[in-house]
Amino acid sequence: MKNSRQNTAAQILESLTNDIIQGEYSPRQKLHIKTLKDRYNVGTSPLREALSQLIAKDLVISENQRGFYVSDISIEDLTDIYQARAKIESLCIEMAIEKGDDFWEANLIAASHRLNKYSKLDEIEMGEWQIRHAAFHEALVVGCMSPRLFQIRDSLFEKSTRYRNLWLRENVTNTAALKINQNEHAALLILALERDKKAAKKLIEAHIMTPVEIIKKSLSQL
Amino acid sequence: MKNSRQNTAAQILESLTNDIIQGEYSPRQKLHIKTLKDRYNVGTSPLREALSQLIAKDLVISENQRGFYVSDISIEDLTDIYQARAKIESLCIEMAIEKGDDFWEANLIAASHRLNKYSKLDEIEMGEWQIRHAAFHEALVVGCMSPRLFQIRDSLFEKSTRYRNLWLRENVTNTAALKINQNEHAALLILALERDKKAAKKLIEAHIMTPVEIIKKSLSQL
DNA sequence: TAATGTAAAAATGTCGACATTTTAAAATTT
DNA sequence: AAATTTTAAAATGTCGACATTTTTACATTA
């Protein structure tokens, strides 16, 4: 395993990022250097370099001489992140509708079909559903053609993951919520193909904000 | 100097960030560990931790076993960053116009006045002008009340600094360009106070995109 | 001379050690 | 017993050293 293209710091960064956004470590949890070294079998330097990158990504905070902590979550932060996500997604879709070509349309229809078929199954495996769901939304915005806006979109999506998982726990069996979701996706597809920017923007913003109230409840029960 | 509230890594991060966006190091320049250690008088660990954060901020890139480099600039990146900045700024202003109160208005008028007075002087010191200019634009968007959107705005502004400095070199004596700029600021103030979202958005996007063509020329001559 | 191969030099990434600070526990005082 | 001080333990941040890889300089061959 010596000839891996990534250095140790980059590898740990992946693991740590995942473990934090998937809730392996809780918000505000202390991240002891010693413990992490043992867990990931690495030395001090690459570990601290990975943590440094997580600081820049706002997933970890550090206090001088007091170590590293998983960054906190809160209702204010939840609202702000989802609001920002909604606006950015809306922006991307607007630009995609302006610039999207036949291939964008075709790809979007295909992604919609894949999500639809899977959503109608009796037994839905949440991992696969999330993949197809994310793929549909990406197909919508991919026409916007801005690397920076995509990067911002991705980073906000990543930050929202810890909150989204609270929603998924509530709705893994809630088929009614999934149904509404499905209808919204169908409407989004139509509006995009009709190039109705205004309506598409309005709908996507509402679509992204939908889970916020439910997550608020889960959060306040914590 | 032992009891400074920041650790070494955080201090170097500030210096490095500044030195990169102010052009002390050029795009694609190799950042030798040894050289940097000597220059900033620090050890390997905090230096690499600072560089790790700069990687997350896209100001530095690294290749395994080949070290660190200042990230490149290009016409494509210039356009993308300014386009993204324009859209984000537009978004913030839209939200600010929706939510802004009397204090937002008052503060905006004050900031406009400070910029105006300074712009009319015979001898303009560019550093002070930049401060007042940035303050005016911040006063415009501050009503939007979203920490995350501000953070995105700031990070895009920081990324655009290397390009902006190219513009400033061209226009430090170009009073005609500054005049147009001044008129646009006056118009922005009026539109904001009139709560004319649509016109304000359109103008701010054009305003931010204005320097792009000039910078393109400077870039292609490099 | 150009191309290829080899040896030396330089640079990177990782580790363990150490001084300093923080935290926890024990002892002392009020 | 509660509050404060003292002492011990644990954890952090920084450094220099070292193995490994890359780069450069030089020599060999076609």
CSV table of N, CA, C and O in Angstrom, one decimal, chain B residues 24-104:
chain,number,residue,atom,x,y,z
B,24,GLU,N,2.9,38.5,-3.8
B,24,GLU,CA,4.3,38.3,-3.3
B,24,GLU,C,4.8,37.0,-3.9
B,24,GLU,O,6.0,36.9,-4.3
B,25,TYR,N,3.9,36.0,-4.0
B,25,TYR,CA,4.3,34.8,-4.8
B,25,TYR,C,3.4,34.7,-6.0
B,25,TYR,O,2.2,35.1,-6.0
B,26,SER,N,3.9,34.3,-7.1
B,26,SER,CA,3.2,34.3,-8.4
B,26,SER,C,2.4,33.0,-8.6
B,26,SER,O,2.7,32.0,-8.0
B,27,PRO,N,1.4,33.1,-9.4
B,27,PRO,CA,0.7,31.9,-9.8
B,27,PRO,C,1.6,30.8,-10.3
B,27,PRO,O,2.6,31.1,-11.0
B,28,ARG,N,1.4,29.6,-9.9
B,28,ARG,CA,2.2,28.4,-10.3
B,28,ARG,C,3.5,28.3,-9.6
B,28,ARG,O,4.3,27.4,-9.8
B,29,GLN,N,3.9,29.3,-8.8
B,29,GLN,CA,5.2,29.3,-8.2
B,29,GLN,C,5.3,28.2,-7.2
B,29,GLN,O,4.4,27.9,-6.4
B,30,LYS,N,6.4,27.5,-7.2
B,30,LYS,CA,6.7,26.5,-6.3
B,30,LYS,C,6.9,27.1,-4.9
B,30,LYS,O,7.6,28.1,-4.7
B,31,LEU,N,6.3,26.5,-3.9
B,31,LEU,CA,6.5,26.9,-2.5
B,31,LEU,C,7.3,25.9,-1.8
B,31,LEU,O,6.8,24.9,-1.2
B,32,HIS,N,8.6,26.1,-1.8
B,32,HIS,CA,9.6,25.2,-1.1
B,32,HIS,C,9.4,25.2,0.4
B,32,HIS,O,9.5,26.3,1.0
B,33,ILE,N,9.3,24.1,1.0
B,33,ILE,CA,9.2,24.0,2.4
B,33,ILE,C,10.3,24.7,3.1
B,33,ILE,O,10.1,25.6,4.0
B,34,LYS,N,11.5,24.3,2.7
B,34,LYS,CA,12.7,24.9,3.3
B,34,LYS,C,12.7,26.4,3.3
B,34,LYS,O,13.0,27.1,4.3
B,35,THR,N,12.5,27.0,2.1
B,35,THR,CA,12.5,28.4,1.9
B,35,THR,C,11.4,29.1,2.8
B,35,THR,O,11.7,30.1,3.4
B,36,LEU,N,10.2,28.5,2.8
B,36,LEU,CA,9.2,29.1,3.6
B,36,LEU,C,9.5,29.1,5.1
B,36,LEU,O,9.3,30.0,5.9
B,37,LYS,N,10.1,27.9,5.5
B,37,LYS,CA,10.5,27.8,6.9
B,37,LYS,C,11.5,28.9,7.3
B,37,LYS,O,11.3,29.5,8.4
B,38,ASP,N,12.5,29.1,6.5
B,38,ASP,CA,13.4,30.2,6.7
B,38,ASP,C,12.8,31.6,6.8
B,38,ASP,O,13.0,32.4,7.6
B,39,ARG,N,11.9,31.8,5.8
B,39,ARG,CA,11.3,33.1,5.6
B,39,ARG,C,10.4,33.5,6.8
B,39,ARG,O,10.5,34.6,7.3
B,40,TYR,N,9.6,32.5,7.2
B,40,TYR,CA,8.7,32.9,8.3
B,40,TYR,C,9.2,32.4,9.7
B,40,TYR,O,8.5,32.6,10.7
B,41,ASN,N,10.4,31.8,9.7
B,41,ASN,CA,10.9,31.4,11.0
B,41,ASN,C,10.0,30.4,11.8
B,41,ASN,O,9.7,30.7,12.9
B,42,VAL,N,9.7,29.3,11.1
B,42,VAL,CA,8.8,28.3,11.8
B,42,VAL,C,9.3,26.9,11.4
B,42,VAL,O,10.1,26.7,10.5
B,43,GLY,N,8.7,26.0,12.1
B,43,GLY,CA,9.0,24.6,11.8
B,43,GLY,C,8.1,24.0,10.8
B,43,GLY,O,7.3,24.7,10.2
B,44,THR,N,8.4,22.7,10.5
B,44,THR,CA,7.6,22.0,9.4
B,44,THR,C,6.1,21.9,9.7
B,44,THR,O,5.3,22.3,8.8
B,45,SER,N,5.8,21.5,10.9
B,45,SER,CA,4.4,21.2,11.2
B,45,SER,C,3.5,22.3,11.0
B,45,SER,O,2.5,22.3,10.2
B,46,PRO,N,3.6,23.5,11.7
B,46,PRO,CA,2.7,24.6,11.5
B,46,PRO,C,2.6,25.1,10.1
B,46,PRO,O,1.6,25.5,9.6
B,47,LEU,N,3.8,25.1,9.4
B,47,LEU,CA,3.8,25.5,8.0
B,47,LEU,C,2.9,24.7,7.2
B,47,LEU,O,2.1,25.2,6.4
B,48,ARG,N,3.1,23.4,7.3
B,48,ARG,CA,2.3,22.4,6.5
B,48,ARG,C,0.8,22.5,6.8
B,48,ARG,O,0.0,22.3,6.0
B,49,GLU,N,0.5,22.8,8.1
B,49,GLU,CA,-0.9,22.9,8.5
B,49,GLU,C,-1.5,24.2,7.8
B,49,GLU,O,-2.6,24.1,7.4
B,50,ALA,N,-0.7,25.2,7.8
B,50,ALA,CA,-1.2,26.5,7.1
B,50,ALA,C,-1.4,26.2,5.6
B,50,ALA,O,-2.4,26.6,5.1
B,51,LEU,N,-0.5,25.5,5.0
B,51,LEU,CA,-0.6,25.2,3.6
B,51,LEU,C,-1.8,24.3,3.3
B,51,LEU,O,-2.5,24.4,2.3
B,52,SER,N,-2.1,23.4,4.3
B,52,SER,CA,-3.2,22.5,4.1
B,52,SER,C,-4.5,23.3,4.1
B,52,SER,O,-5.4,23.0,3.3
B,53,GLN,N,-4.6,24.4,4.9
B,53,GLN,CA,-5.8,25.2,4.9
B,53,GLN,C,-5.9,26.0,3.6
B,53,GLN,O,-7.0,26.2,3.0
B,54,LEU,N,-4.7,26.4,3.1
B,54,LEU,CA,-4.7,27.1,1.8
B,54,LEU,C,-5.2,26.2,0.6
B,54,LEU,O,-5.7,26.7,-0.4
B,55,ILE,N,-4.9,24.9,0.8
B,55,ILE,CA,-5.4,24.0,-0.2
B,55,ILE,C,-6.9,24.0,-0.2
B,55,ILE,O,-7.5,24.0,-1.3
B,56,ALA,N,-7.5,23.9,1.0
B,56,ALA,CA,-8.9,23.9,1.1
B,56,ALA,C,-9.5,25.2,0.5
B,56,ALA,O,-10.7,25.2,0.1
B,57,LYS,N,-8.8,26.2,0.6
B,57,LYS,CA,-9.3,27.5,0.0
B,57,LYS,C,-8.9,27.7,-1.4
B,57,LYS,O,-9.2,28.8,-2.0
B,58,ASP,N,-8.3,26.8,-2.1
B,58,ASP,CA,-8.0,26.8,-3.5
B,58,ASP,C,-6.9,27.9,-3.8
B,58,ASP,O,-6.8,28.2,-5.0
B,59,LEU,N,-6.2,28.3,-2.8
B,59,LEU,CA,-5.1,29.3,-3.2
B,59,LEU,C,-3.8,28.5,-3.4
B,59,LEU,O,-2.9,29.1,-3.9
B,60,VAL,N,-3.8,27.3,-3.0
B,60,VAL,CA,-2.6,26.5,-3.1
B,60,VAL,C,-3.0,25.1,-3.6
B,60,VAL,O,-4.1,24.6,-3.3
B,61,ILE,N,-2.2,24.5,-4.4
B,61,ILE,CA,-2.4,23.1,-4.8
B,61,ILE,C,-1.2,22.3,-4.4
B,61,ILE,O,-0.1,22.8,-4.3
B,62,SER,N,-1.4,21.0,-4.2
B,62,SER,CA,-0.3,20.1,-3.9
B,62,SER,C,-0.3,18.8,-4.7
B,62,SER,O,-1.4,18.3,-5.0
B,63,GLU,N,0.9,18.4,-5.0
B,63,GLU,CA,1.0,17.1,-5.7
B,63,GLU,C,1.8,16.2,-4.8
B,63,GLU,O,2.9,16.6,-4.3
B,64,ASN,N,1.3,15.0,-4.6
B,64,ASN,CA,2.0,14.1,-3.7
B,64,ASN,C,3.5,13.9,-4.0
B,64,ASN,O,3.8,13.6,-5.2
B,65,GLN,N,4.3,14.1,-3.1
B,65,GLN,CA,5.8,14.0,-3.2
B,65,GLN,C,6.4,15.1,-4.1
B,65,GLN,O,7.6,15.0,-4.5
B,66,ARG,N,5.6,16.0,-4.6
B,66,ARG,CA,6.1,17.1,-5.4
B,66,ARG,C,5.9,18.4,-4.9
B,66,ARG,O,6.2,19.5,-5.5
B,67,GLY,N,5.3,18.5,-3.7
B,67,GLY,CA,5.2,19.8,-2.9
B,67,GLY,C,4.1,20.6,-3.3
B,67,GLY,O,3.1,20.2,-3.9
B,68,PHE,N,4.2,21.9,-2.9
B,68,PHE,CA,3.1,22.8,-2.9
B,68,PHE,C,3.4,23.9,-4.0
B,68,PHE,O,4.5,24.3,-4.2
B,69,TYR,N,2.3,24.4,-4.6
B,69,TYR,CA,2.4,25.4,-5.6
B,69,TYR,C,1.3,26.4,-5.4
B,69,TYR,O,0.2,26.1,-5.0
B,70,VAL,N,1.6,27.7,-5.7
B,70,VAL,CA,0.5,28.7,-5.8
B,70,VAL,C,-0.4,28.3,-6.9
B,70,VAL,O,0.0,27.9,-8.0
B,71,SER,N,-1.7,28.3,-6.6
B,71,SER,CA,-2.7,27.9,-7.7
B,71,SER,C,-2.6,28.9,-8.8
B,71,SER,O,-2.3,30.1,-8.7
B,72,ASP,N,-3.0,28.3,-10.0
B,72,ASP,CA,-2.8,29.1,-11.2
B,72,ASP,C,-4.0,30.1,-11.4
B,72,ASP,O,-5.0,30.0,-10.8
B,73,ILE,N,-3.8,31.1,-12.2
B,73,ILE,CA,-4.8,32.0,-12.7
B,73,ILE,C,-5.0,31.8,-14.2
B,73,ILE,O,-4.1,31.3,-14.9
B,74,SER,N,-6.2,32.1,-14.7
B,74,SER,CA,-6.5,32.0,-16.1
B,74,SER,C,-7.7,32.8,-16.5
B,74,SER,O,-8.4,33.2,-15.6
B,75,ILE,N,-7.8,33.0,-17.7
B,75,ILE,CA,-9.0,33.8,-18.2
B,75,ILE,C,-10.3,33.1,-17.9
B,75,ILE,O,-11.3,33.7,-17.5
B,76,GLU,N,-10.3,31.8,-18.0
B,76,GLU,CA,-11.5,31.0,-17.7
B,76,GLU,C,-11.9,31.2,-16.2
B,76,GLU,O,-13.0,31.4,-15.8
B,77,ASP,N,-10.8,31.1,-15.4
B,77,ASP,CA,-11.1,31.2,-13.9
B,77,ASP,C,-11.5,32.6,-13.6
B,77,ASP,O,-12.4,32.8,-12.8
B,78,LEU,N,-10.8,33.6,-14.2
B,78,LEU,CA,-11.2,35.0,-14.0
B,78,LEU,C,-12.7,35.2,-14.3
B,78,LEU,O,-13.5,35.7,-13.4
B,79,THR,N,-13.1,34.7,-15.4
B,79,THR,CA,-14.5,34.9,-15.8
B,79,THR,C,-15.5,34.2,-14.9
B,79,THR,O,-16.5,34.8,-14.4
B,80,ASP,N,-15.1,33.0,-14.5
B,80,ASP,CA,-16.0,32.2,-13.7
B,80,ASP,C,-16.1,32.8,-12.3
B,80,ASP,O,-17.2,32.9,-11.7
B,81,ILE,N,-15.0,33.3,-11.7
B,81,ILE,CA,-15.0,33.9,-10.4
B,81,ILE,C,-15.9,35.1,-10.4
B,81,ILE,O,-16.7,35.4,-9.5
B,82,TYR,N,-15.6,36.0,-11.4
B,82,TYR,CA,-16.4,37.3,-11.4
B,82,TYR,C,-17.8,37.0,-11.7
B,82,TYR,O,-18.7,37.7,-11.1
B,83,GLN,N,-18.1,36.1,-12.5
B,83,GLN,CA,-19.5,35.7,-12.8
B,83,GLN,C,-20.2,35.2,-11.5
B,83,GLN,O,-21.3,35.7,-11.1
B,84,ALA,N,-19.5,34.4,-10.8
B,84,ALA,CA,-20.1,33.8,-9.5
B,84,ALA,C,-20.2,35.0,-8.5
B,84,ALA,O,-21.3,35.1,-7.9
B,85,ARG,N,-19.2,35.8,-8.4
B,85,ARG,CA,-19.3,37.0,-7.5
B,85,ARG,C,-20.5,37.8,-7.8
B,85,ARG,O,-21.3,38.2,-7.0
B,86,ALA,N,-20.7,38.1,-9.1
B,86,ALA,CA,-21.8,39.0,-9.6
B,86,ALA,C,-23.1,38.4,-9.1
B,86,ALA,O,-24.0,39.1,-8.6
B,87,LYS,N,-23.3,37.1,-9.4
B,87,LYS,CA,-24.5,36.4,-9.0
B,87,LYS,C,-24.8,36.4,-7.5
B,87,LYS,O,-25.9,36.6,-7.1
B,88,ILE,N,-23.7,36.1,-6.8
B,88,ILE,CA,-23.9,36.0,-5.3
B,88,ILE,C,-24.2,37.4,-4.7
B,88,ILE,O,-25.1,37.6,-3.9
B,89,GLU,N,-23.5,38.4,-5.2
B,89,GLU,CA,-23.7,39.8,-4.8
B,89,GLU,C,-25.1,40.2,-5.1
B,89,GLU,O,-25.8,40.8,-4.3
B,90,SER,N,-25.5,39.9,-6.3
B,90,SER,CA,-26.9,40.2,-6.7
B,90,SER,C,-27.9,39.5,-5.8
B,90,SER,O,-28.9,40.1,-5.4
B,91,LEU,N,-27.7,38.3,-5.4
B,91,LEU,CA,-28.5,37.5,-4.5
B,91,LEU,C,-28.6,38.2,-3.2
B,91,LEU,O,-29.7,38.4,-2.6
B,92,CYS,N,-27.4,38.6,-2.6
B,92,CYS,CA,-27.4,39.2,-1.3
B,92,CYS,C,-28.2,40.6,-1.3
B,92,CYS,O,-28.9,40.9,-0.4
B,93,ILE,N,-28.0,41.3,-2.4
B,93,ILE,CA,-28.7,42.6,-2.5
B,93,ILE,C,-30.2,42.4,-2.6
B,93,ILE,O,-30.9,43.1,-1.9
B,94,GLU,N,-30.6,41.4,-3.3
B,94,GLU,CA,-32.0,41.2,-3.4
B,94,GLU,C,-32.6,40.9,-2.0
B,94,GLU,O,-33.6,41.4,-1.6
B,95,MET,N,-31.9,40.0,-1.3
B,95,MET,CA,-32.4,39.7,0.0
B,95,MET,C,-32.3,40.9,1.0
B,95,MET,O,-33.2,41.0,1.8
B,96,ALA,N,-31.3,41.7,0.8
B,96,ALA,CA,-31.1,42.8,1.7
B,96,ALA,C,-32.2,43.8,1.4
B,96,ALA,O,-32.8,44.4,2.4
B,97,ILE,N,-32.6,44.0,0.2
B,97,ILE,CA,-33.7,44.9,-0.2
B,97,ILE,C,-35.0,44.4,0.4
B,97,ILE,O,-35.8,45.2,0.9
B,98,GLU,N,-35.2,43.1,0.5
B,98,GLU,CA,-36.4,42.6,1.0
B,98,GLU,C,-36.4,42.7,2.6
B,98,GLU,O,-37.5,43.0,3.1
B,99,LYS,N,-35.2,42.6,3.2
B,99,LYS,CA,-35.2,42.6,4.7
B,99,LYS,C,-34.7,43.9,5.3
B,99,LYS,O,-34.9,44.0,6.5
B,100,GLY,N,-34.0,44.7,4.5
B,100,GLY,CA,-33.4,45.8,5.1
B,100,GLY,C,-34.3,46.8,5.8
B,100,GLY,O,-35.4,47.1,5.3
B,101,ASP,N,-33.9,47.4,7.0
B,101,ASP,CA,-34.7,48.3,7.7
B,101,ASP,C,-34.1,49.7,7.7
B,101,ASP,O,-33.2,50.0,6.9
B,102,ASP,N,-34.6,50.6,8.5
B,102,ASP,CA,-34.2,52.0,8.5
B,102,ASP,C,-32.7,52.1,8.8
B,102,ASP,O,-32.0,53.0,8.2
B,103,PHE,N,-32.2,51.2,9.7
B,103,PHE,CA,-30.8,51.3,10.0
B,103,PHE,C,-29.9,50.9,8.9
B,103,PHE,O,-28.8,51.4,8.6
B,104,TRP,N,-30.4,49.9,8.1
B,104,TRP,CA,-29.7,49.5,6.9
B,104,TRP,C,-29.6,50.7,5.9
B,104,TRP,O,-28.5,51.0,5.4
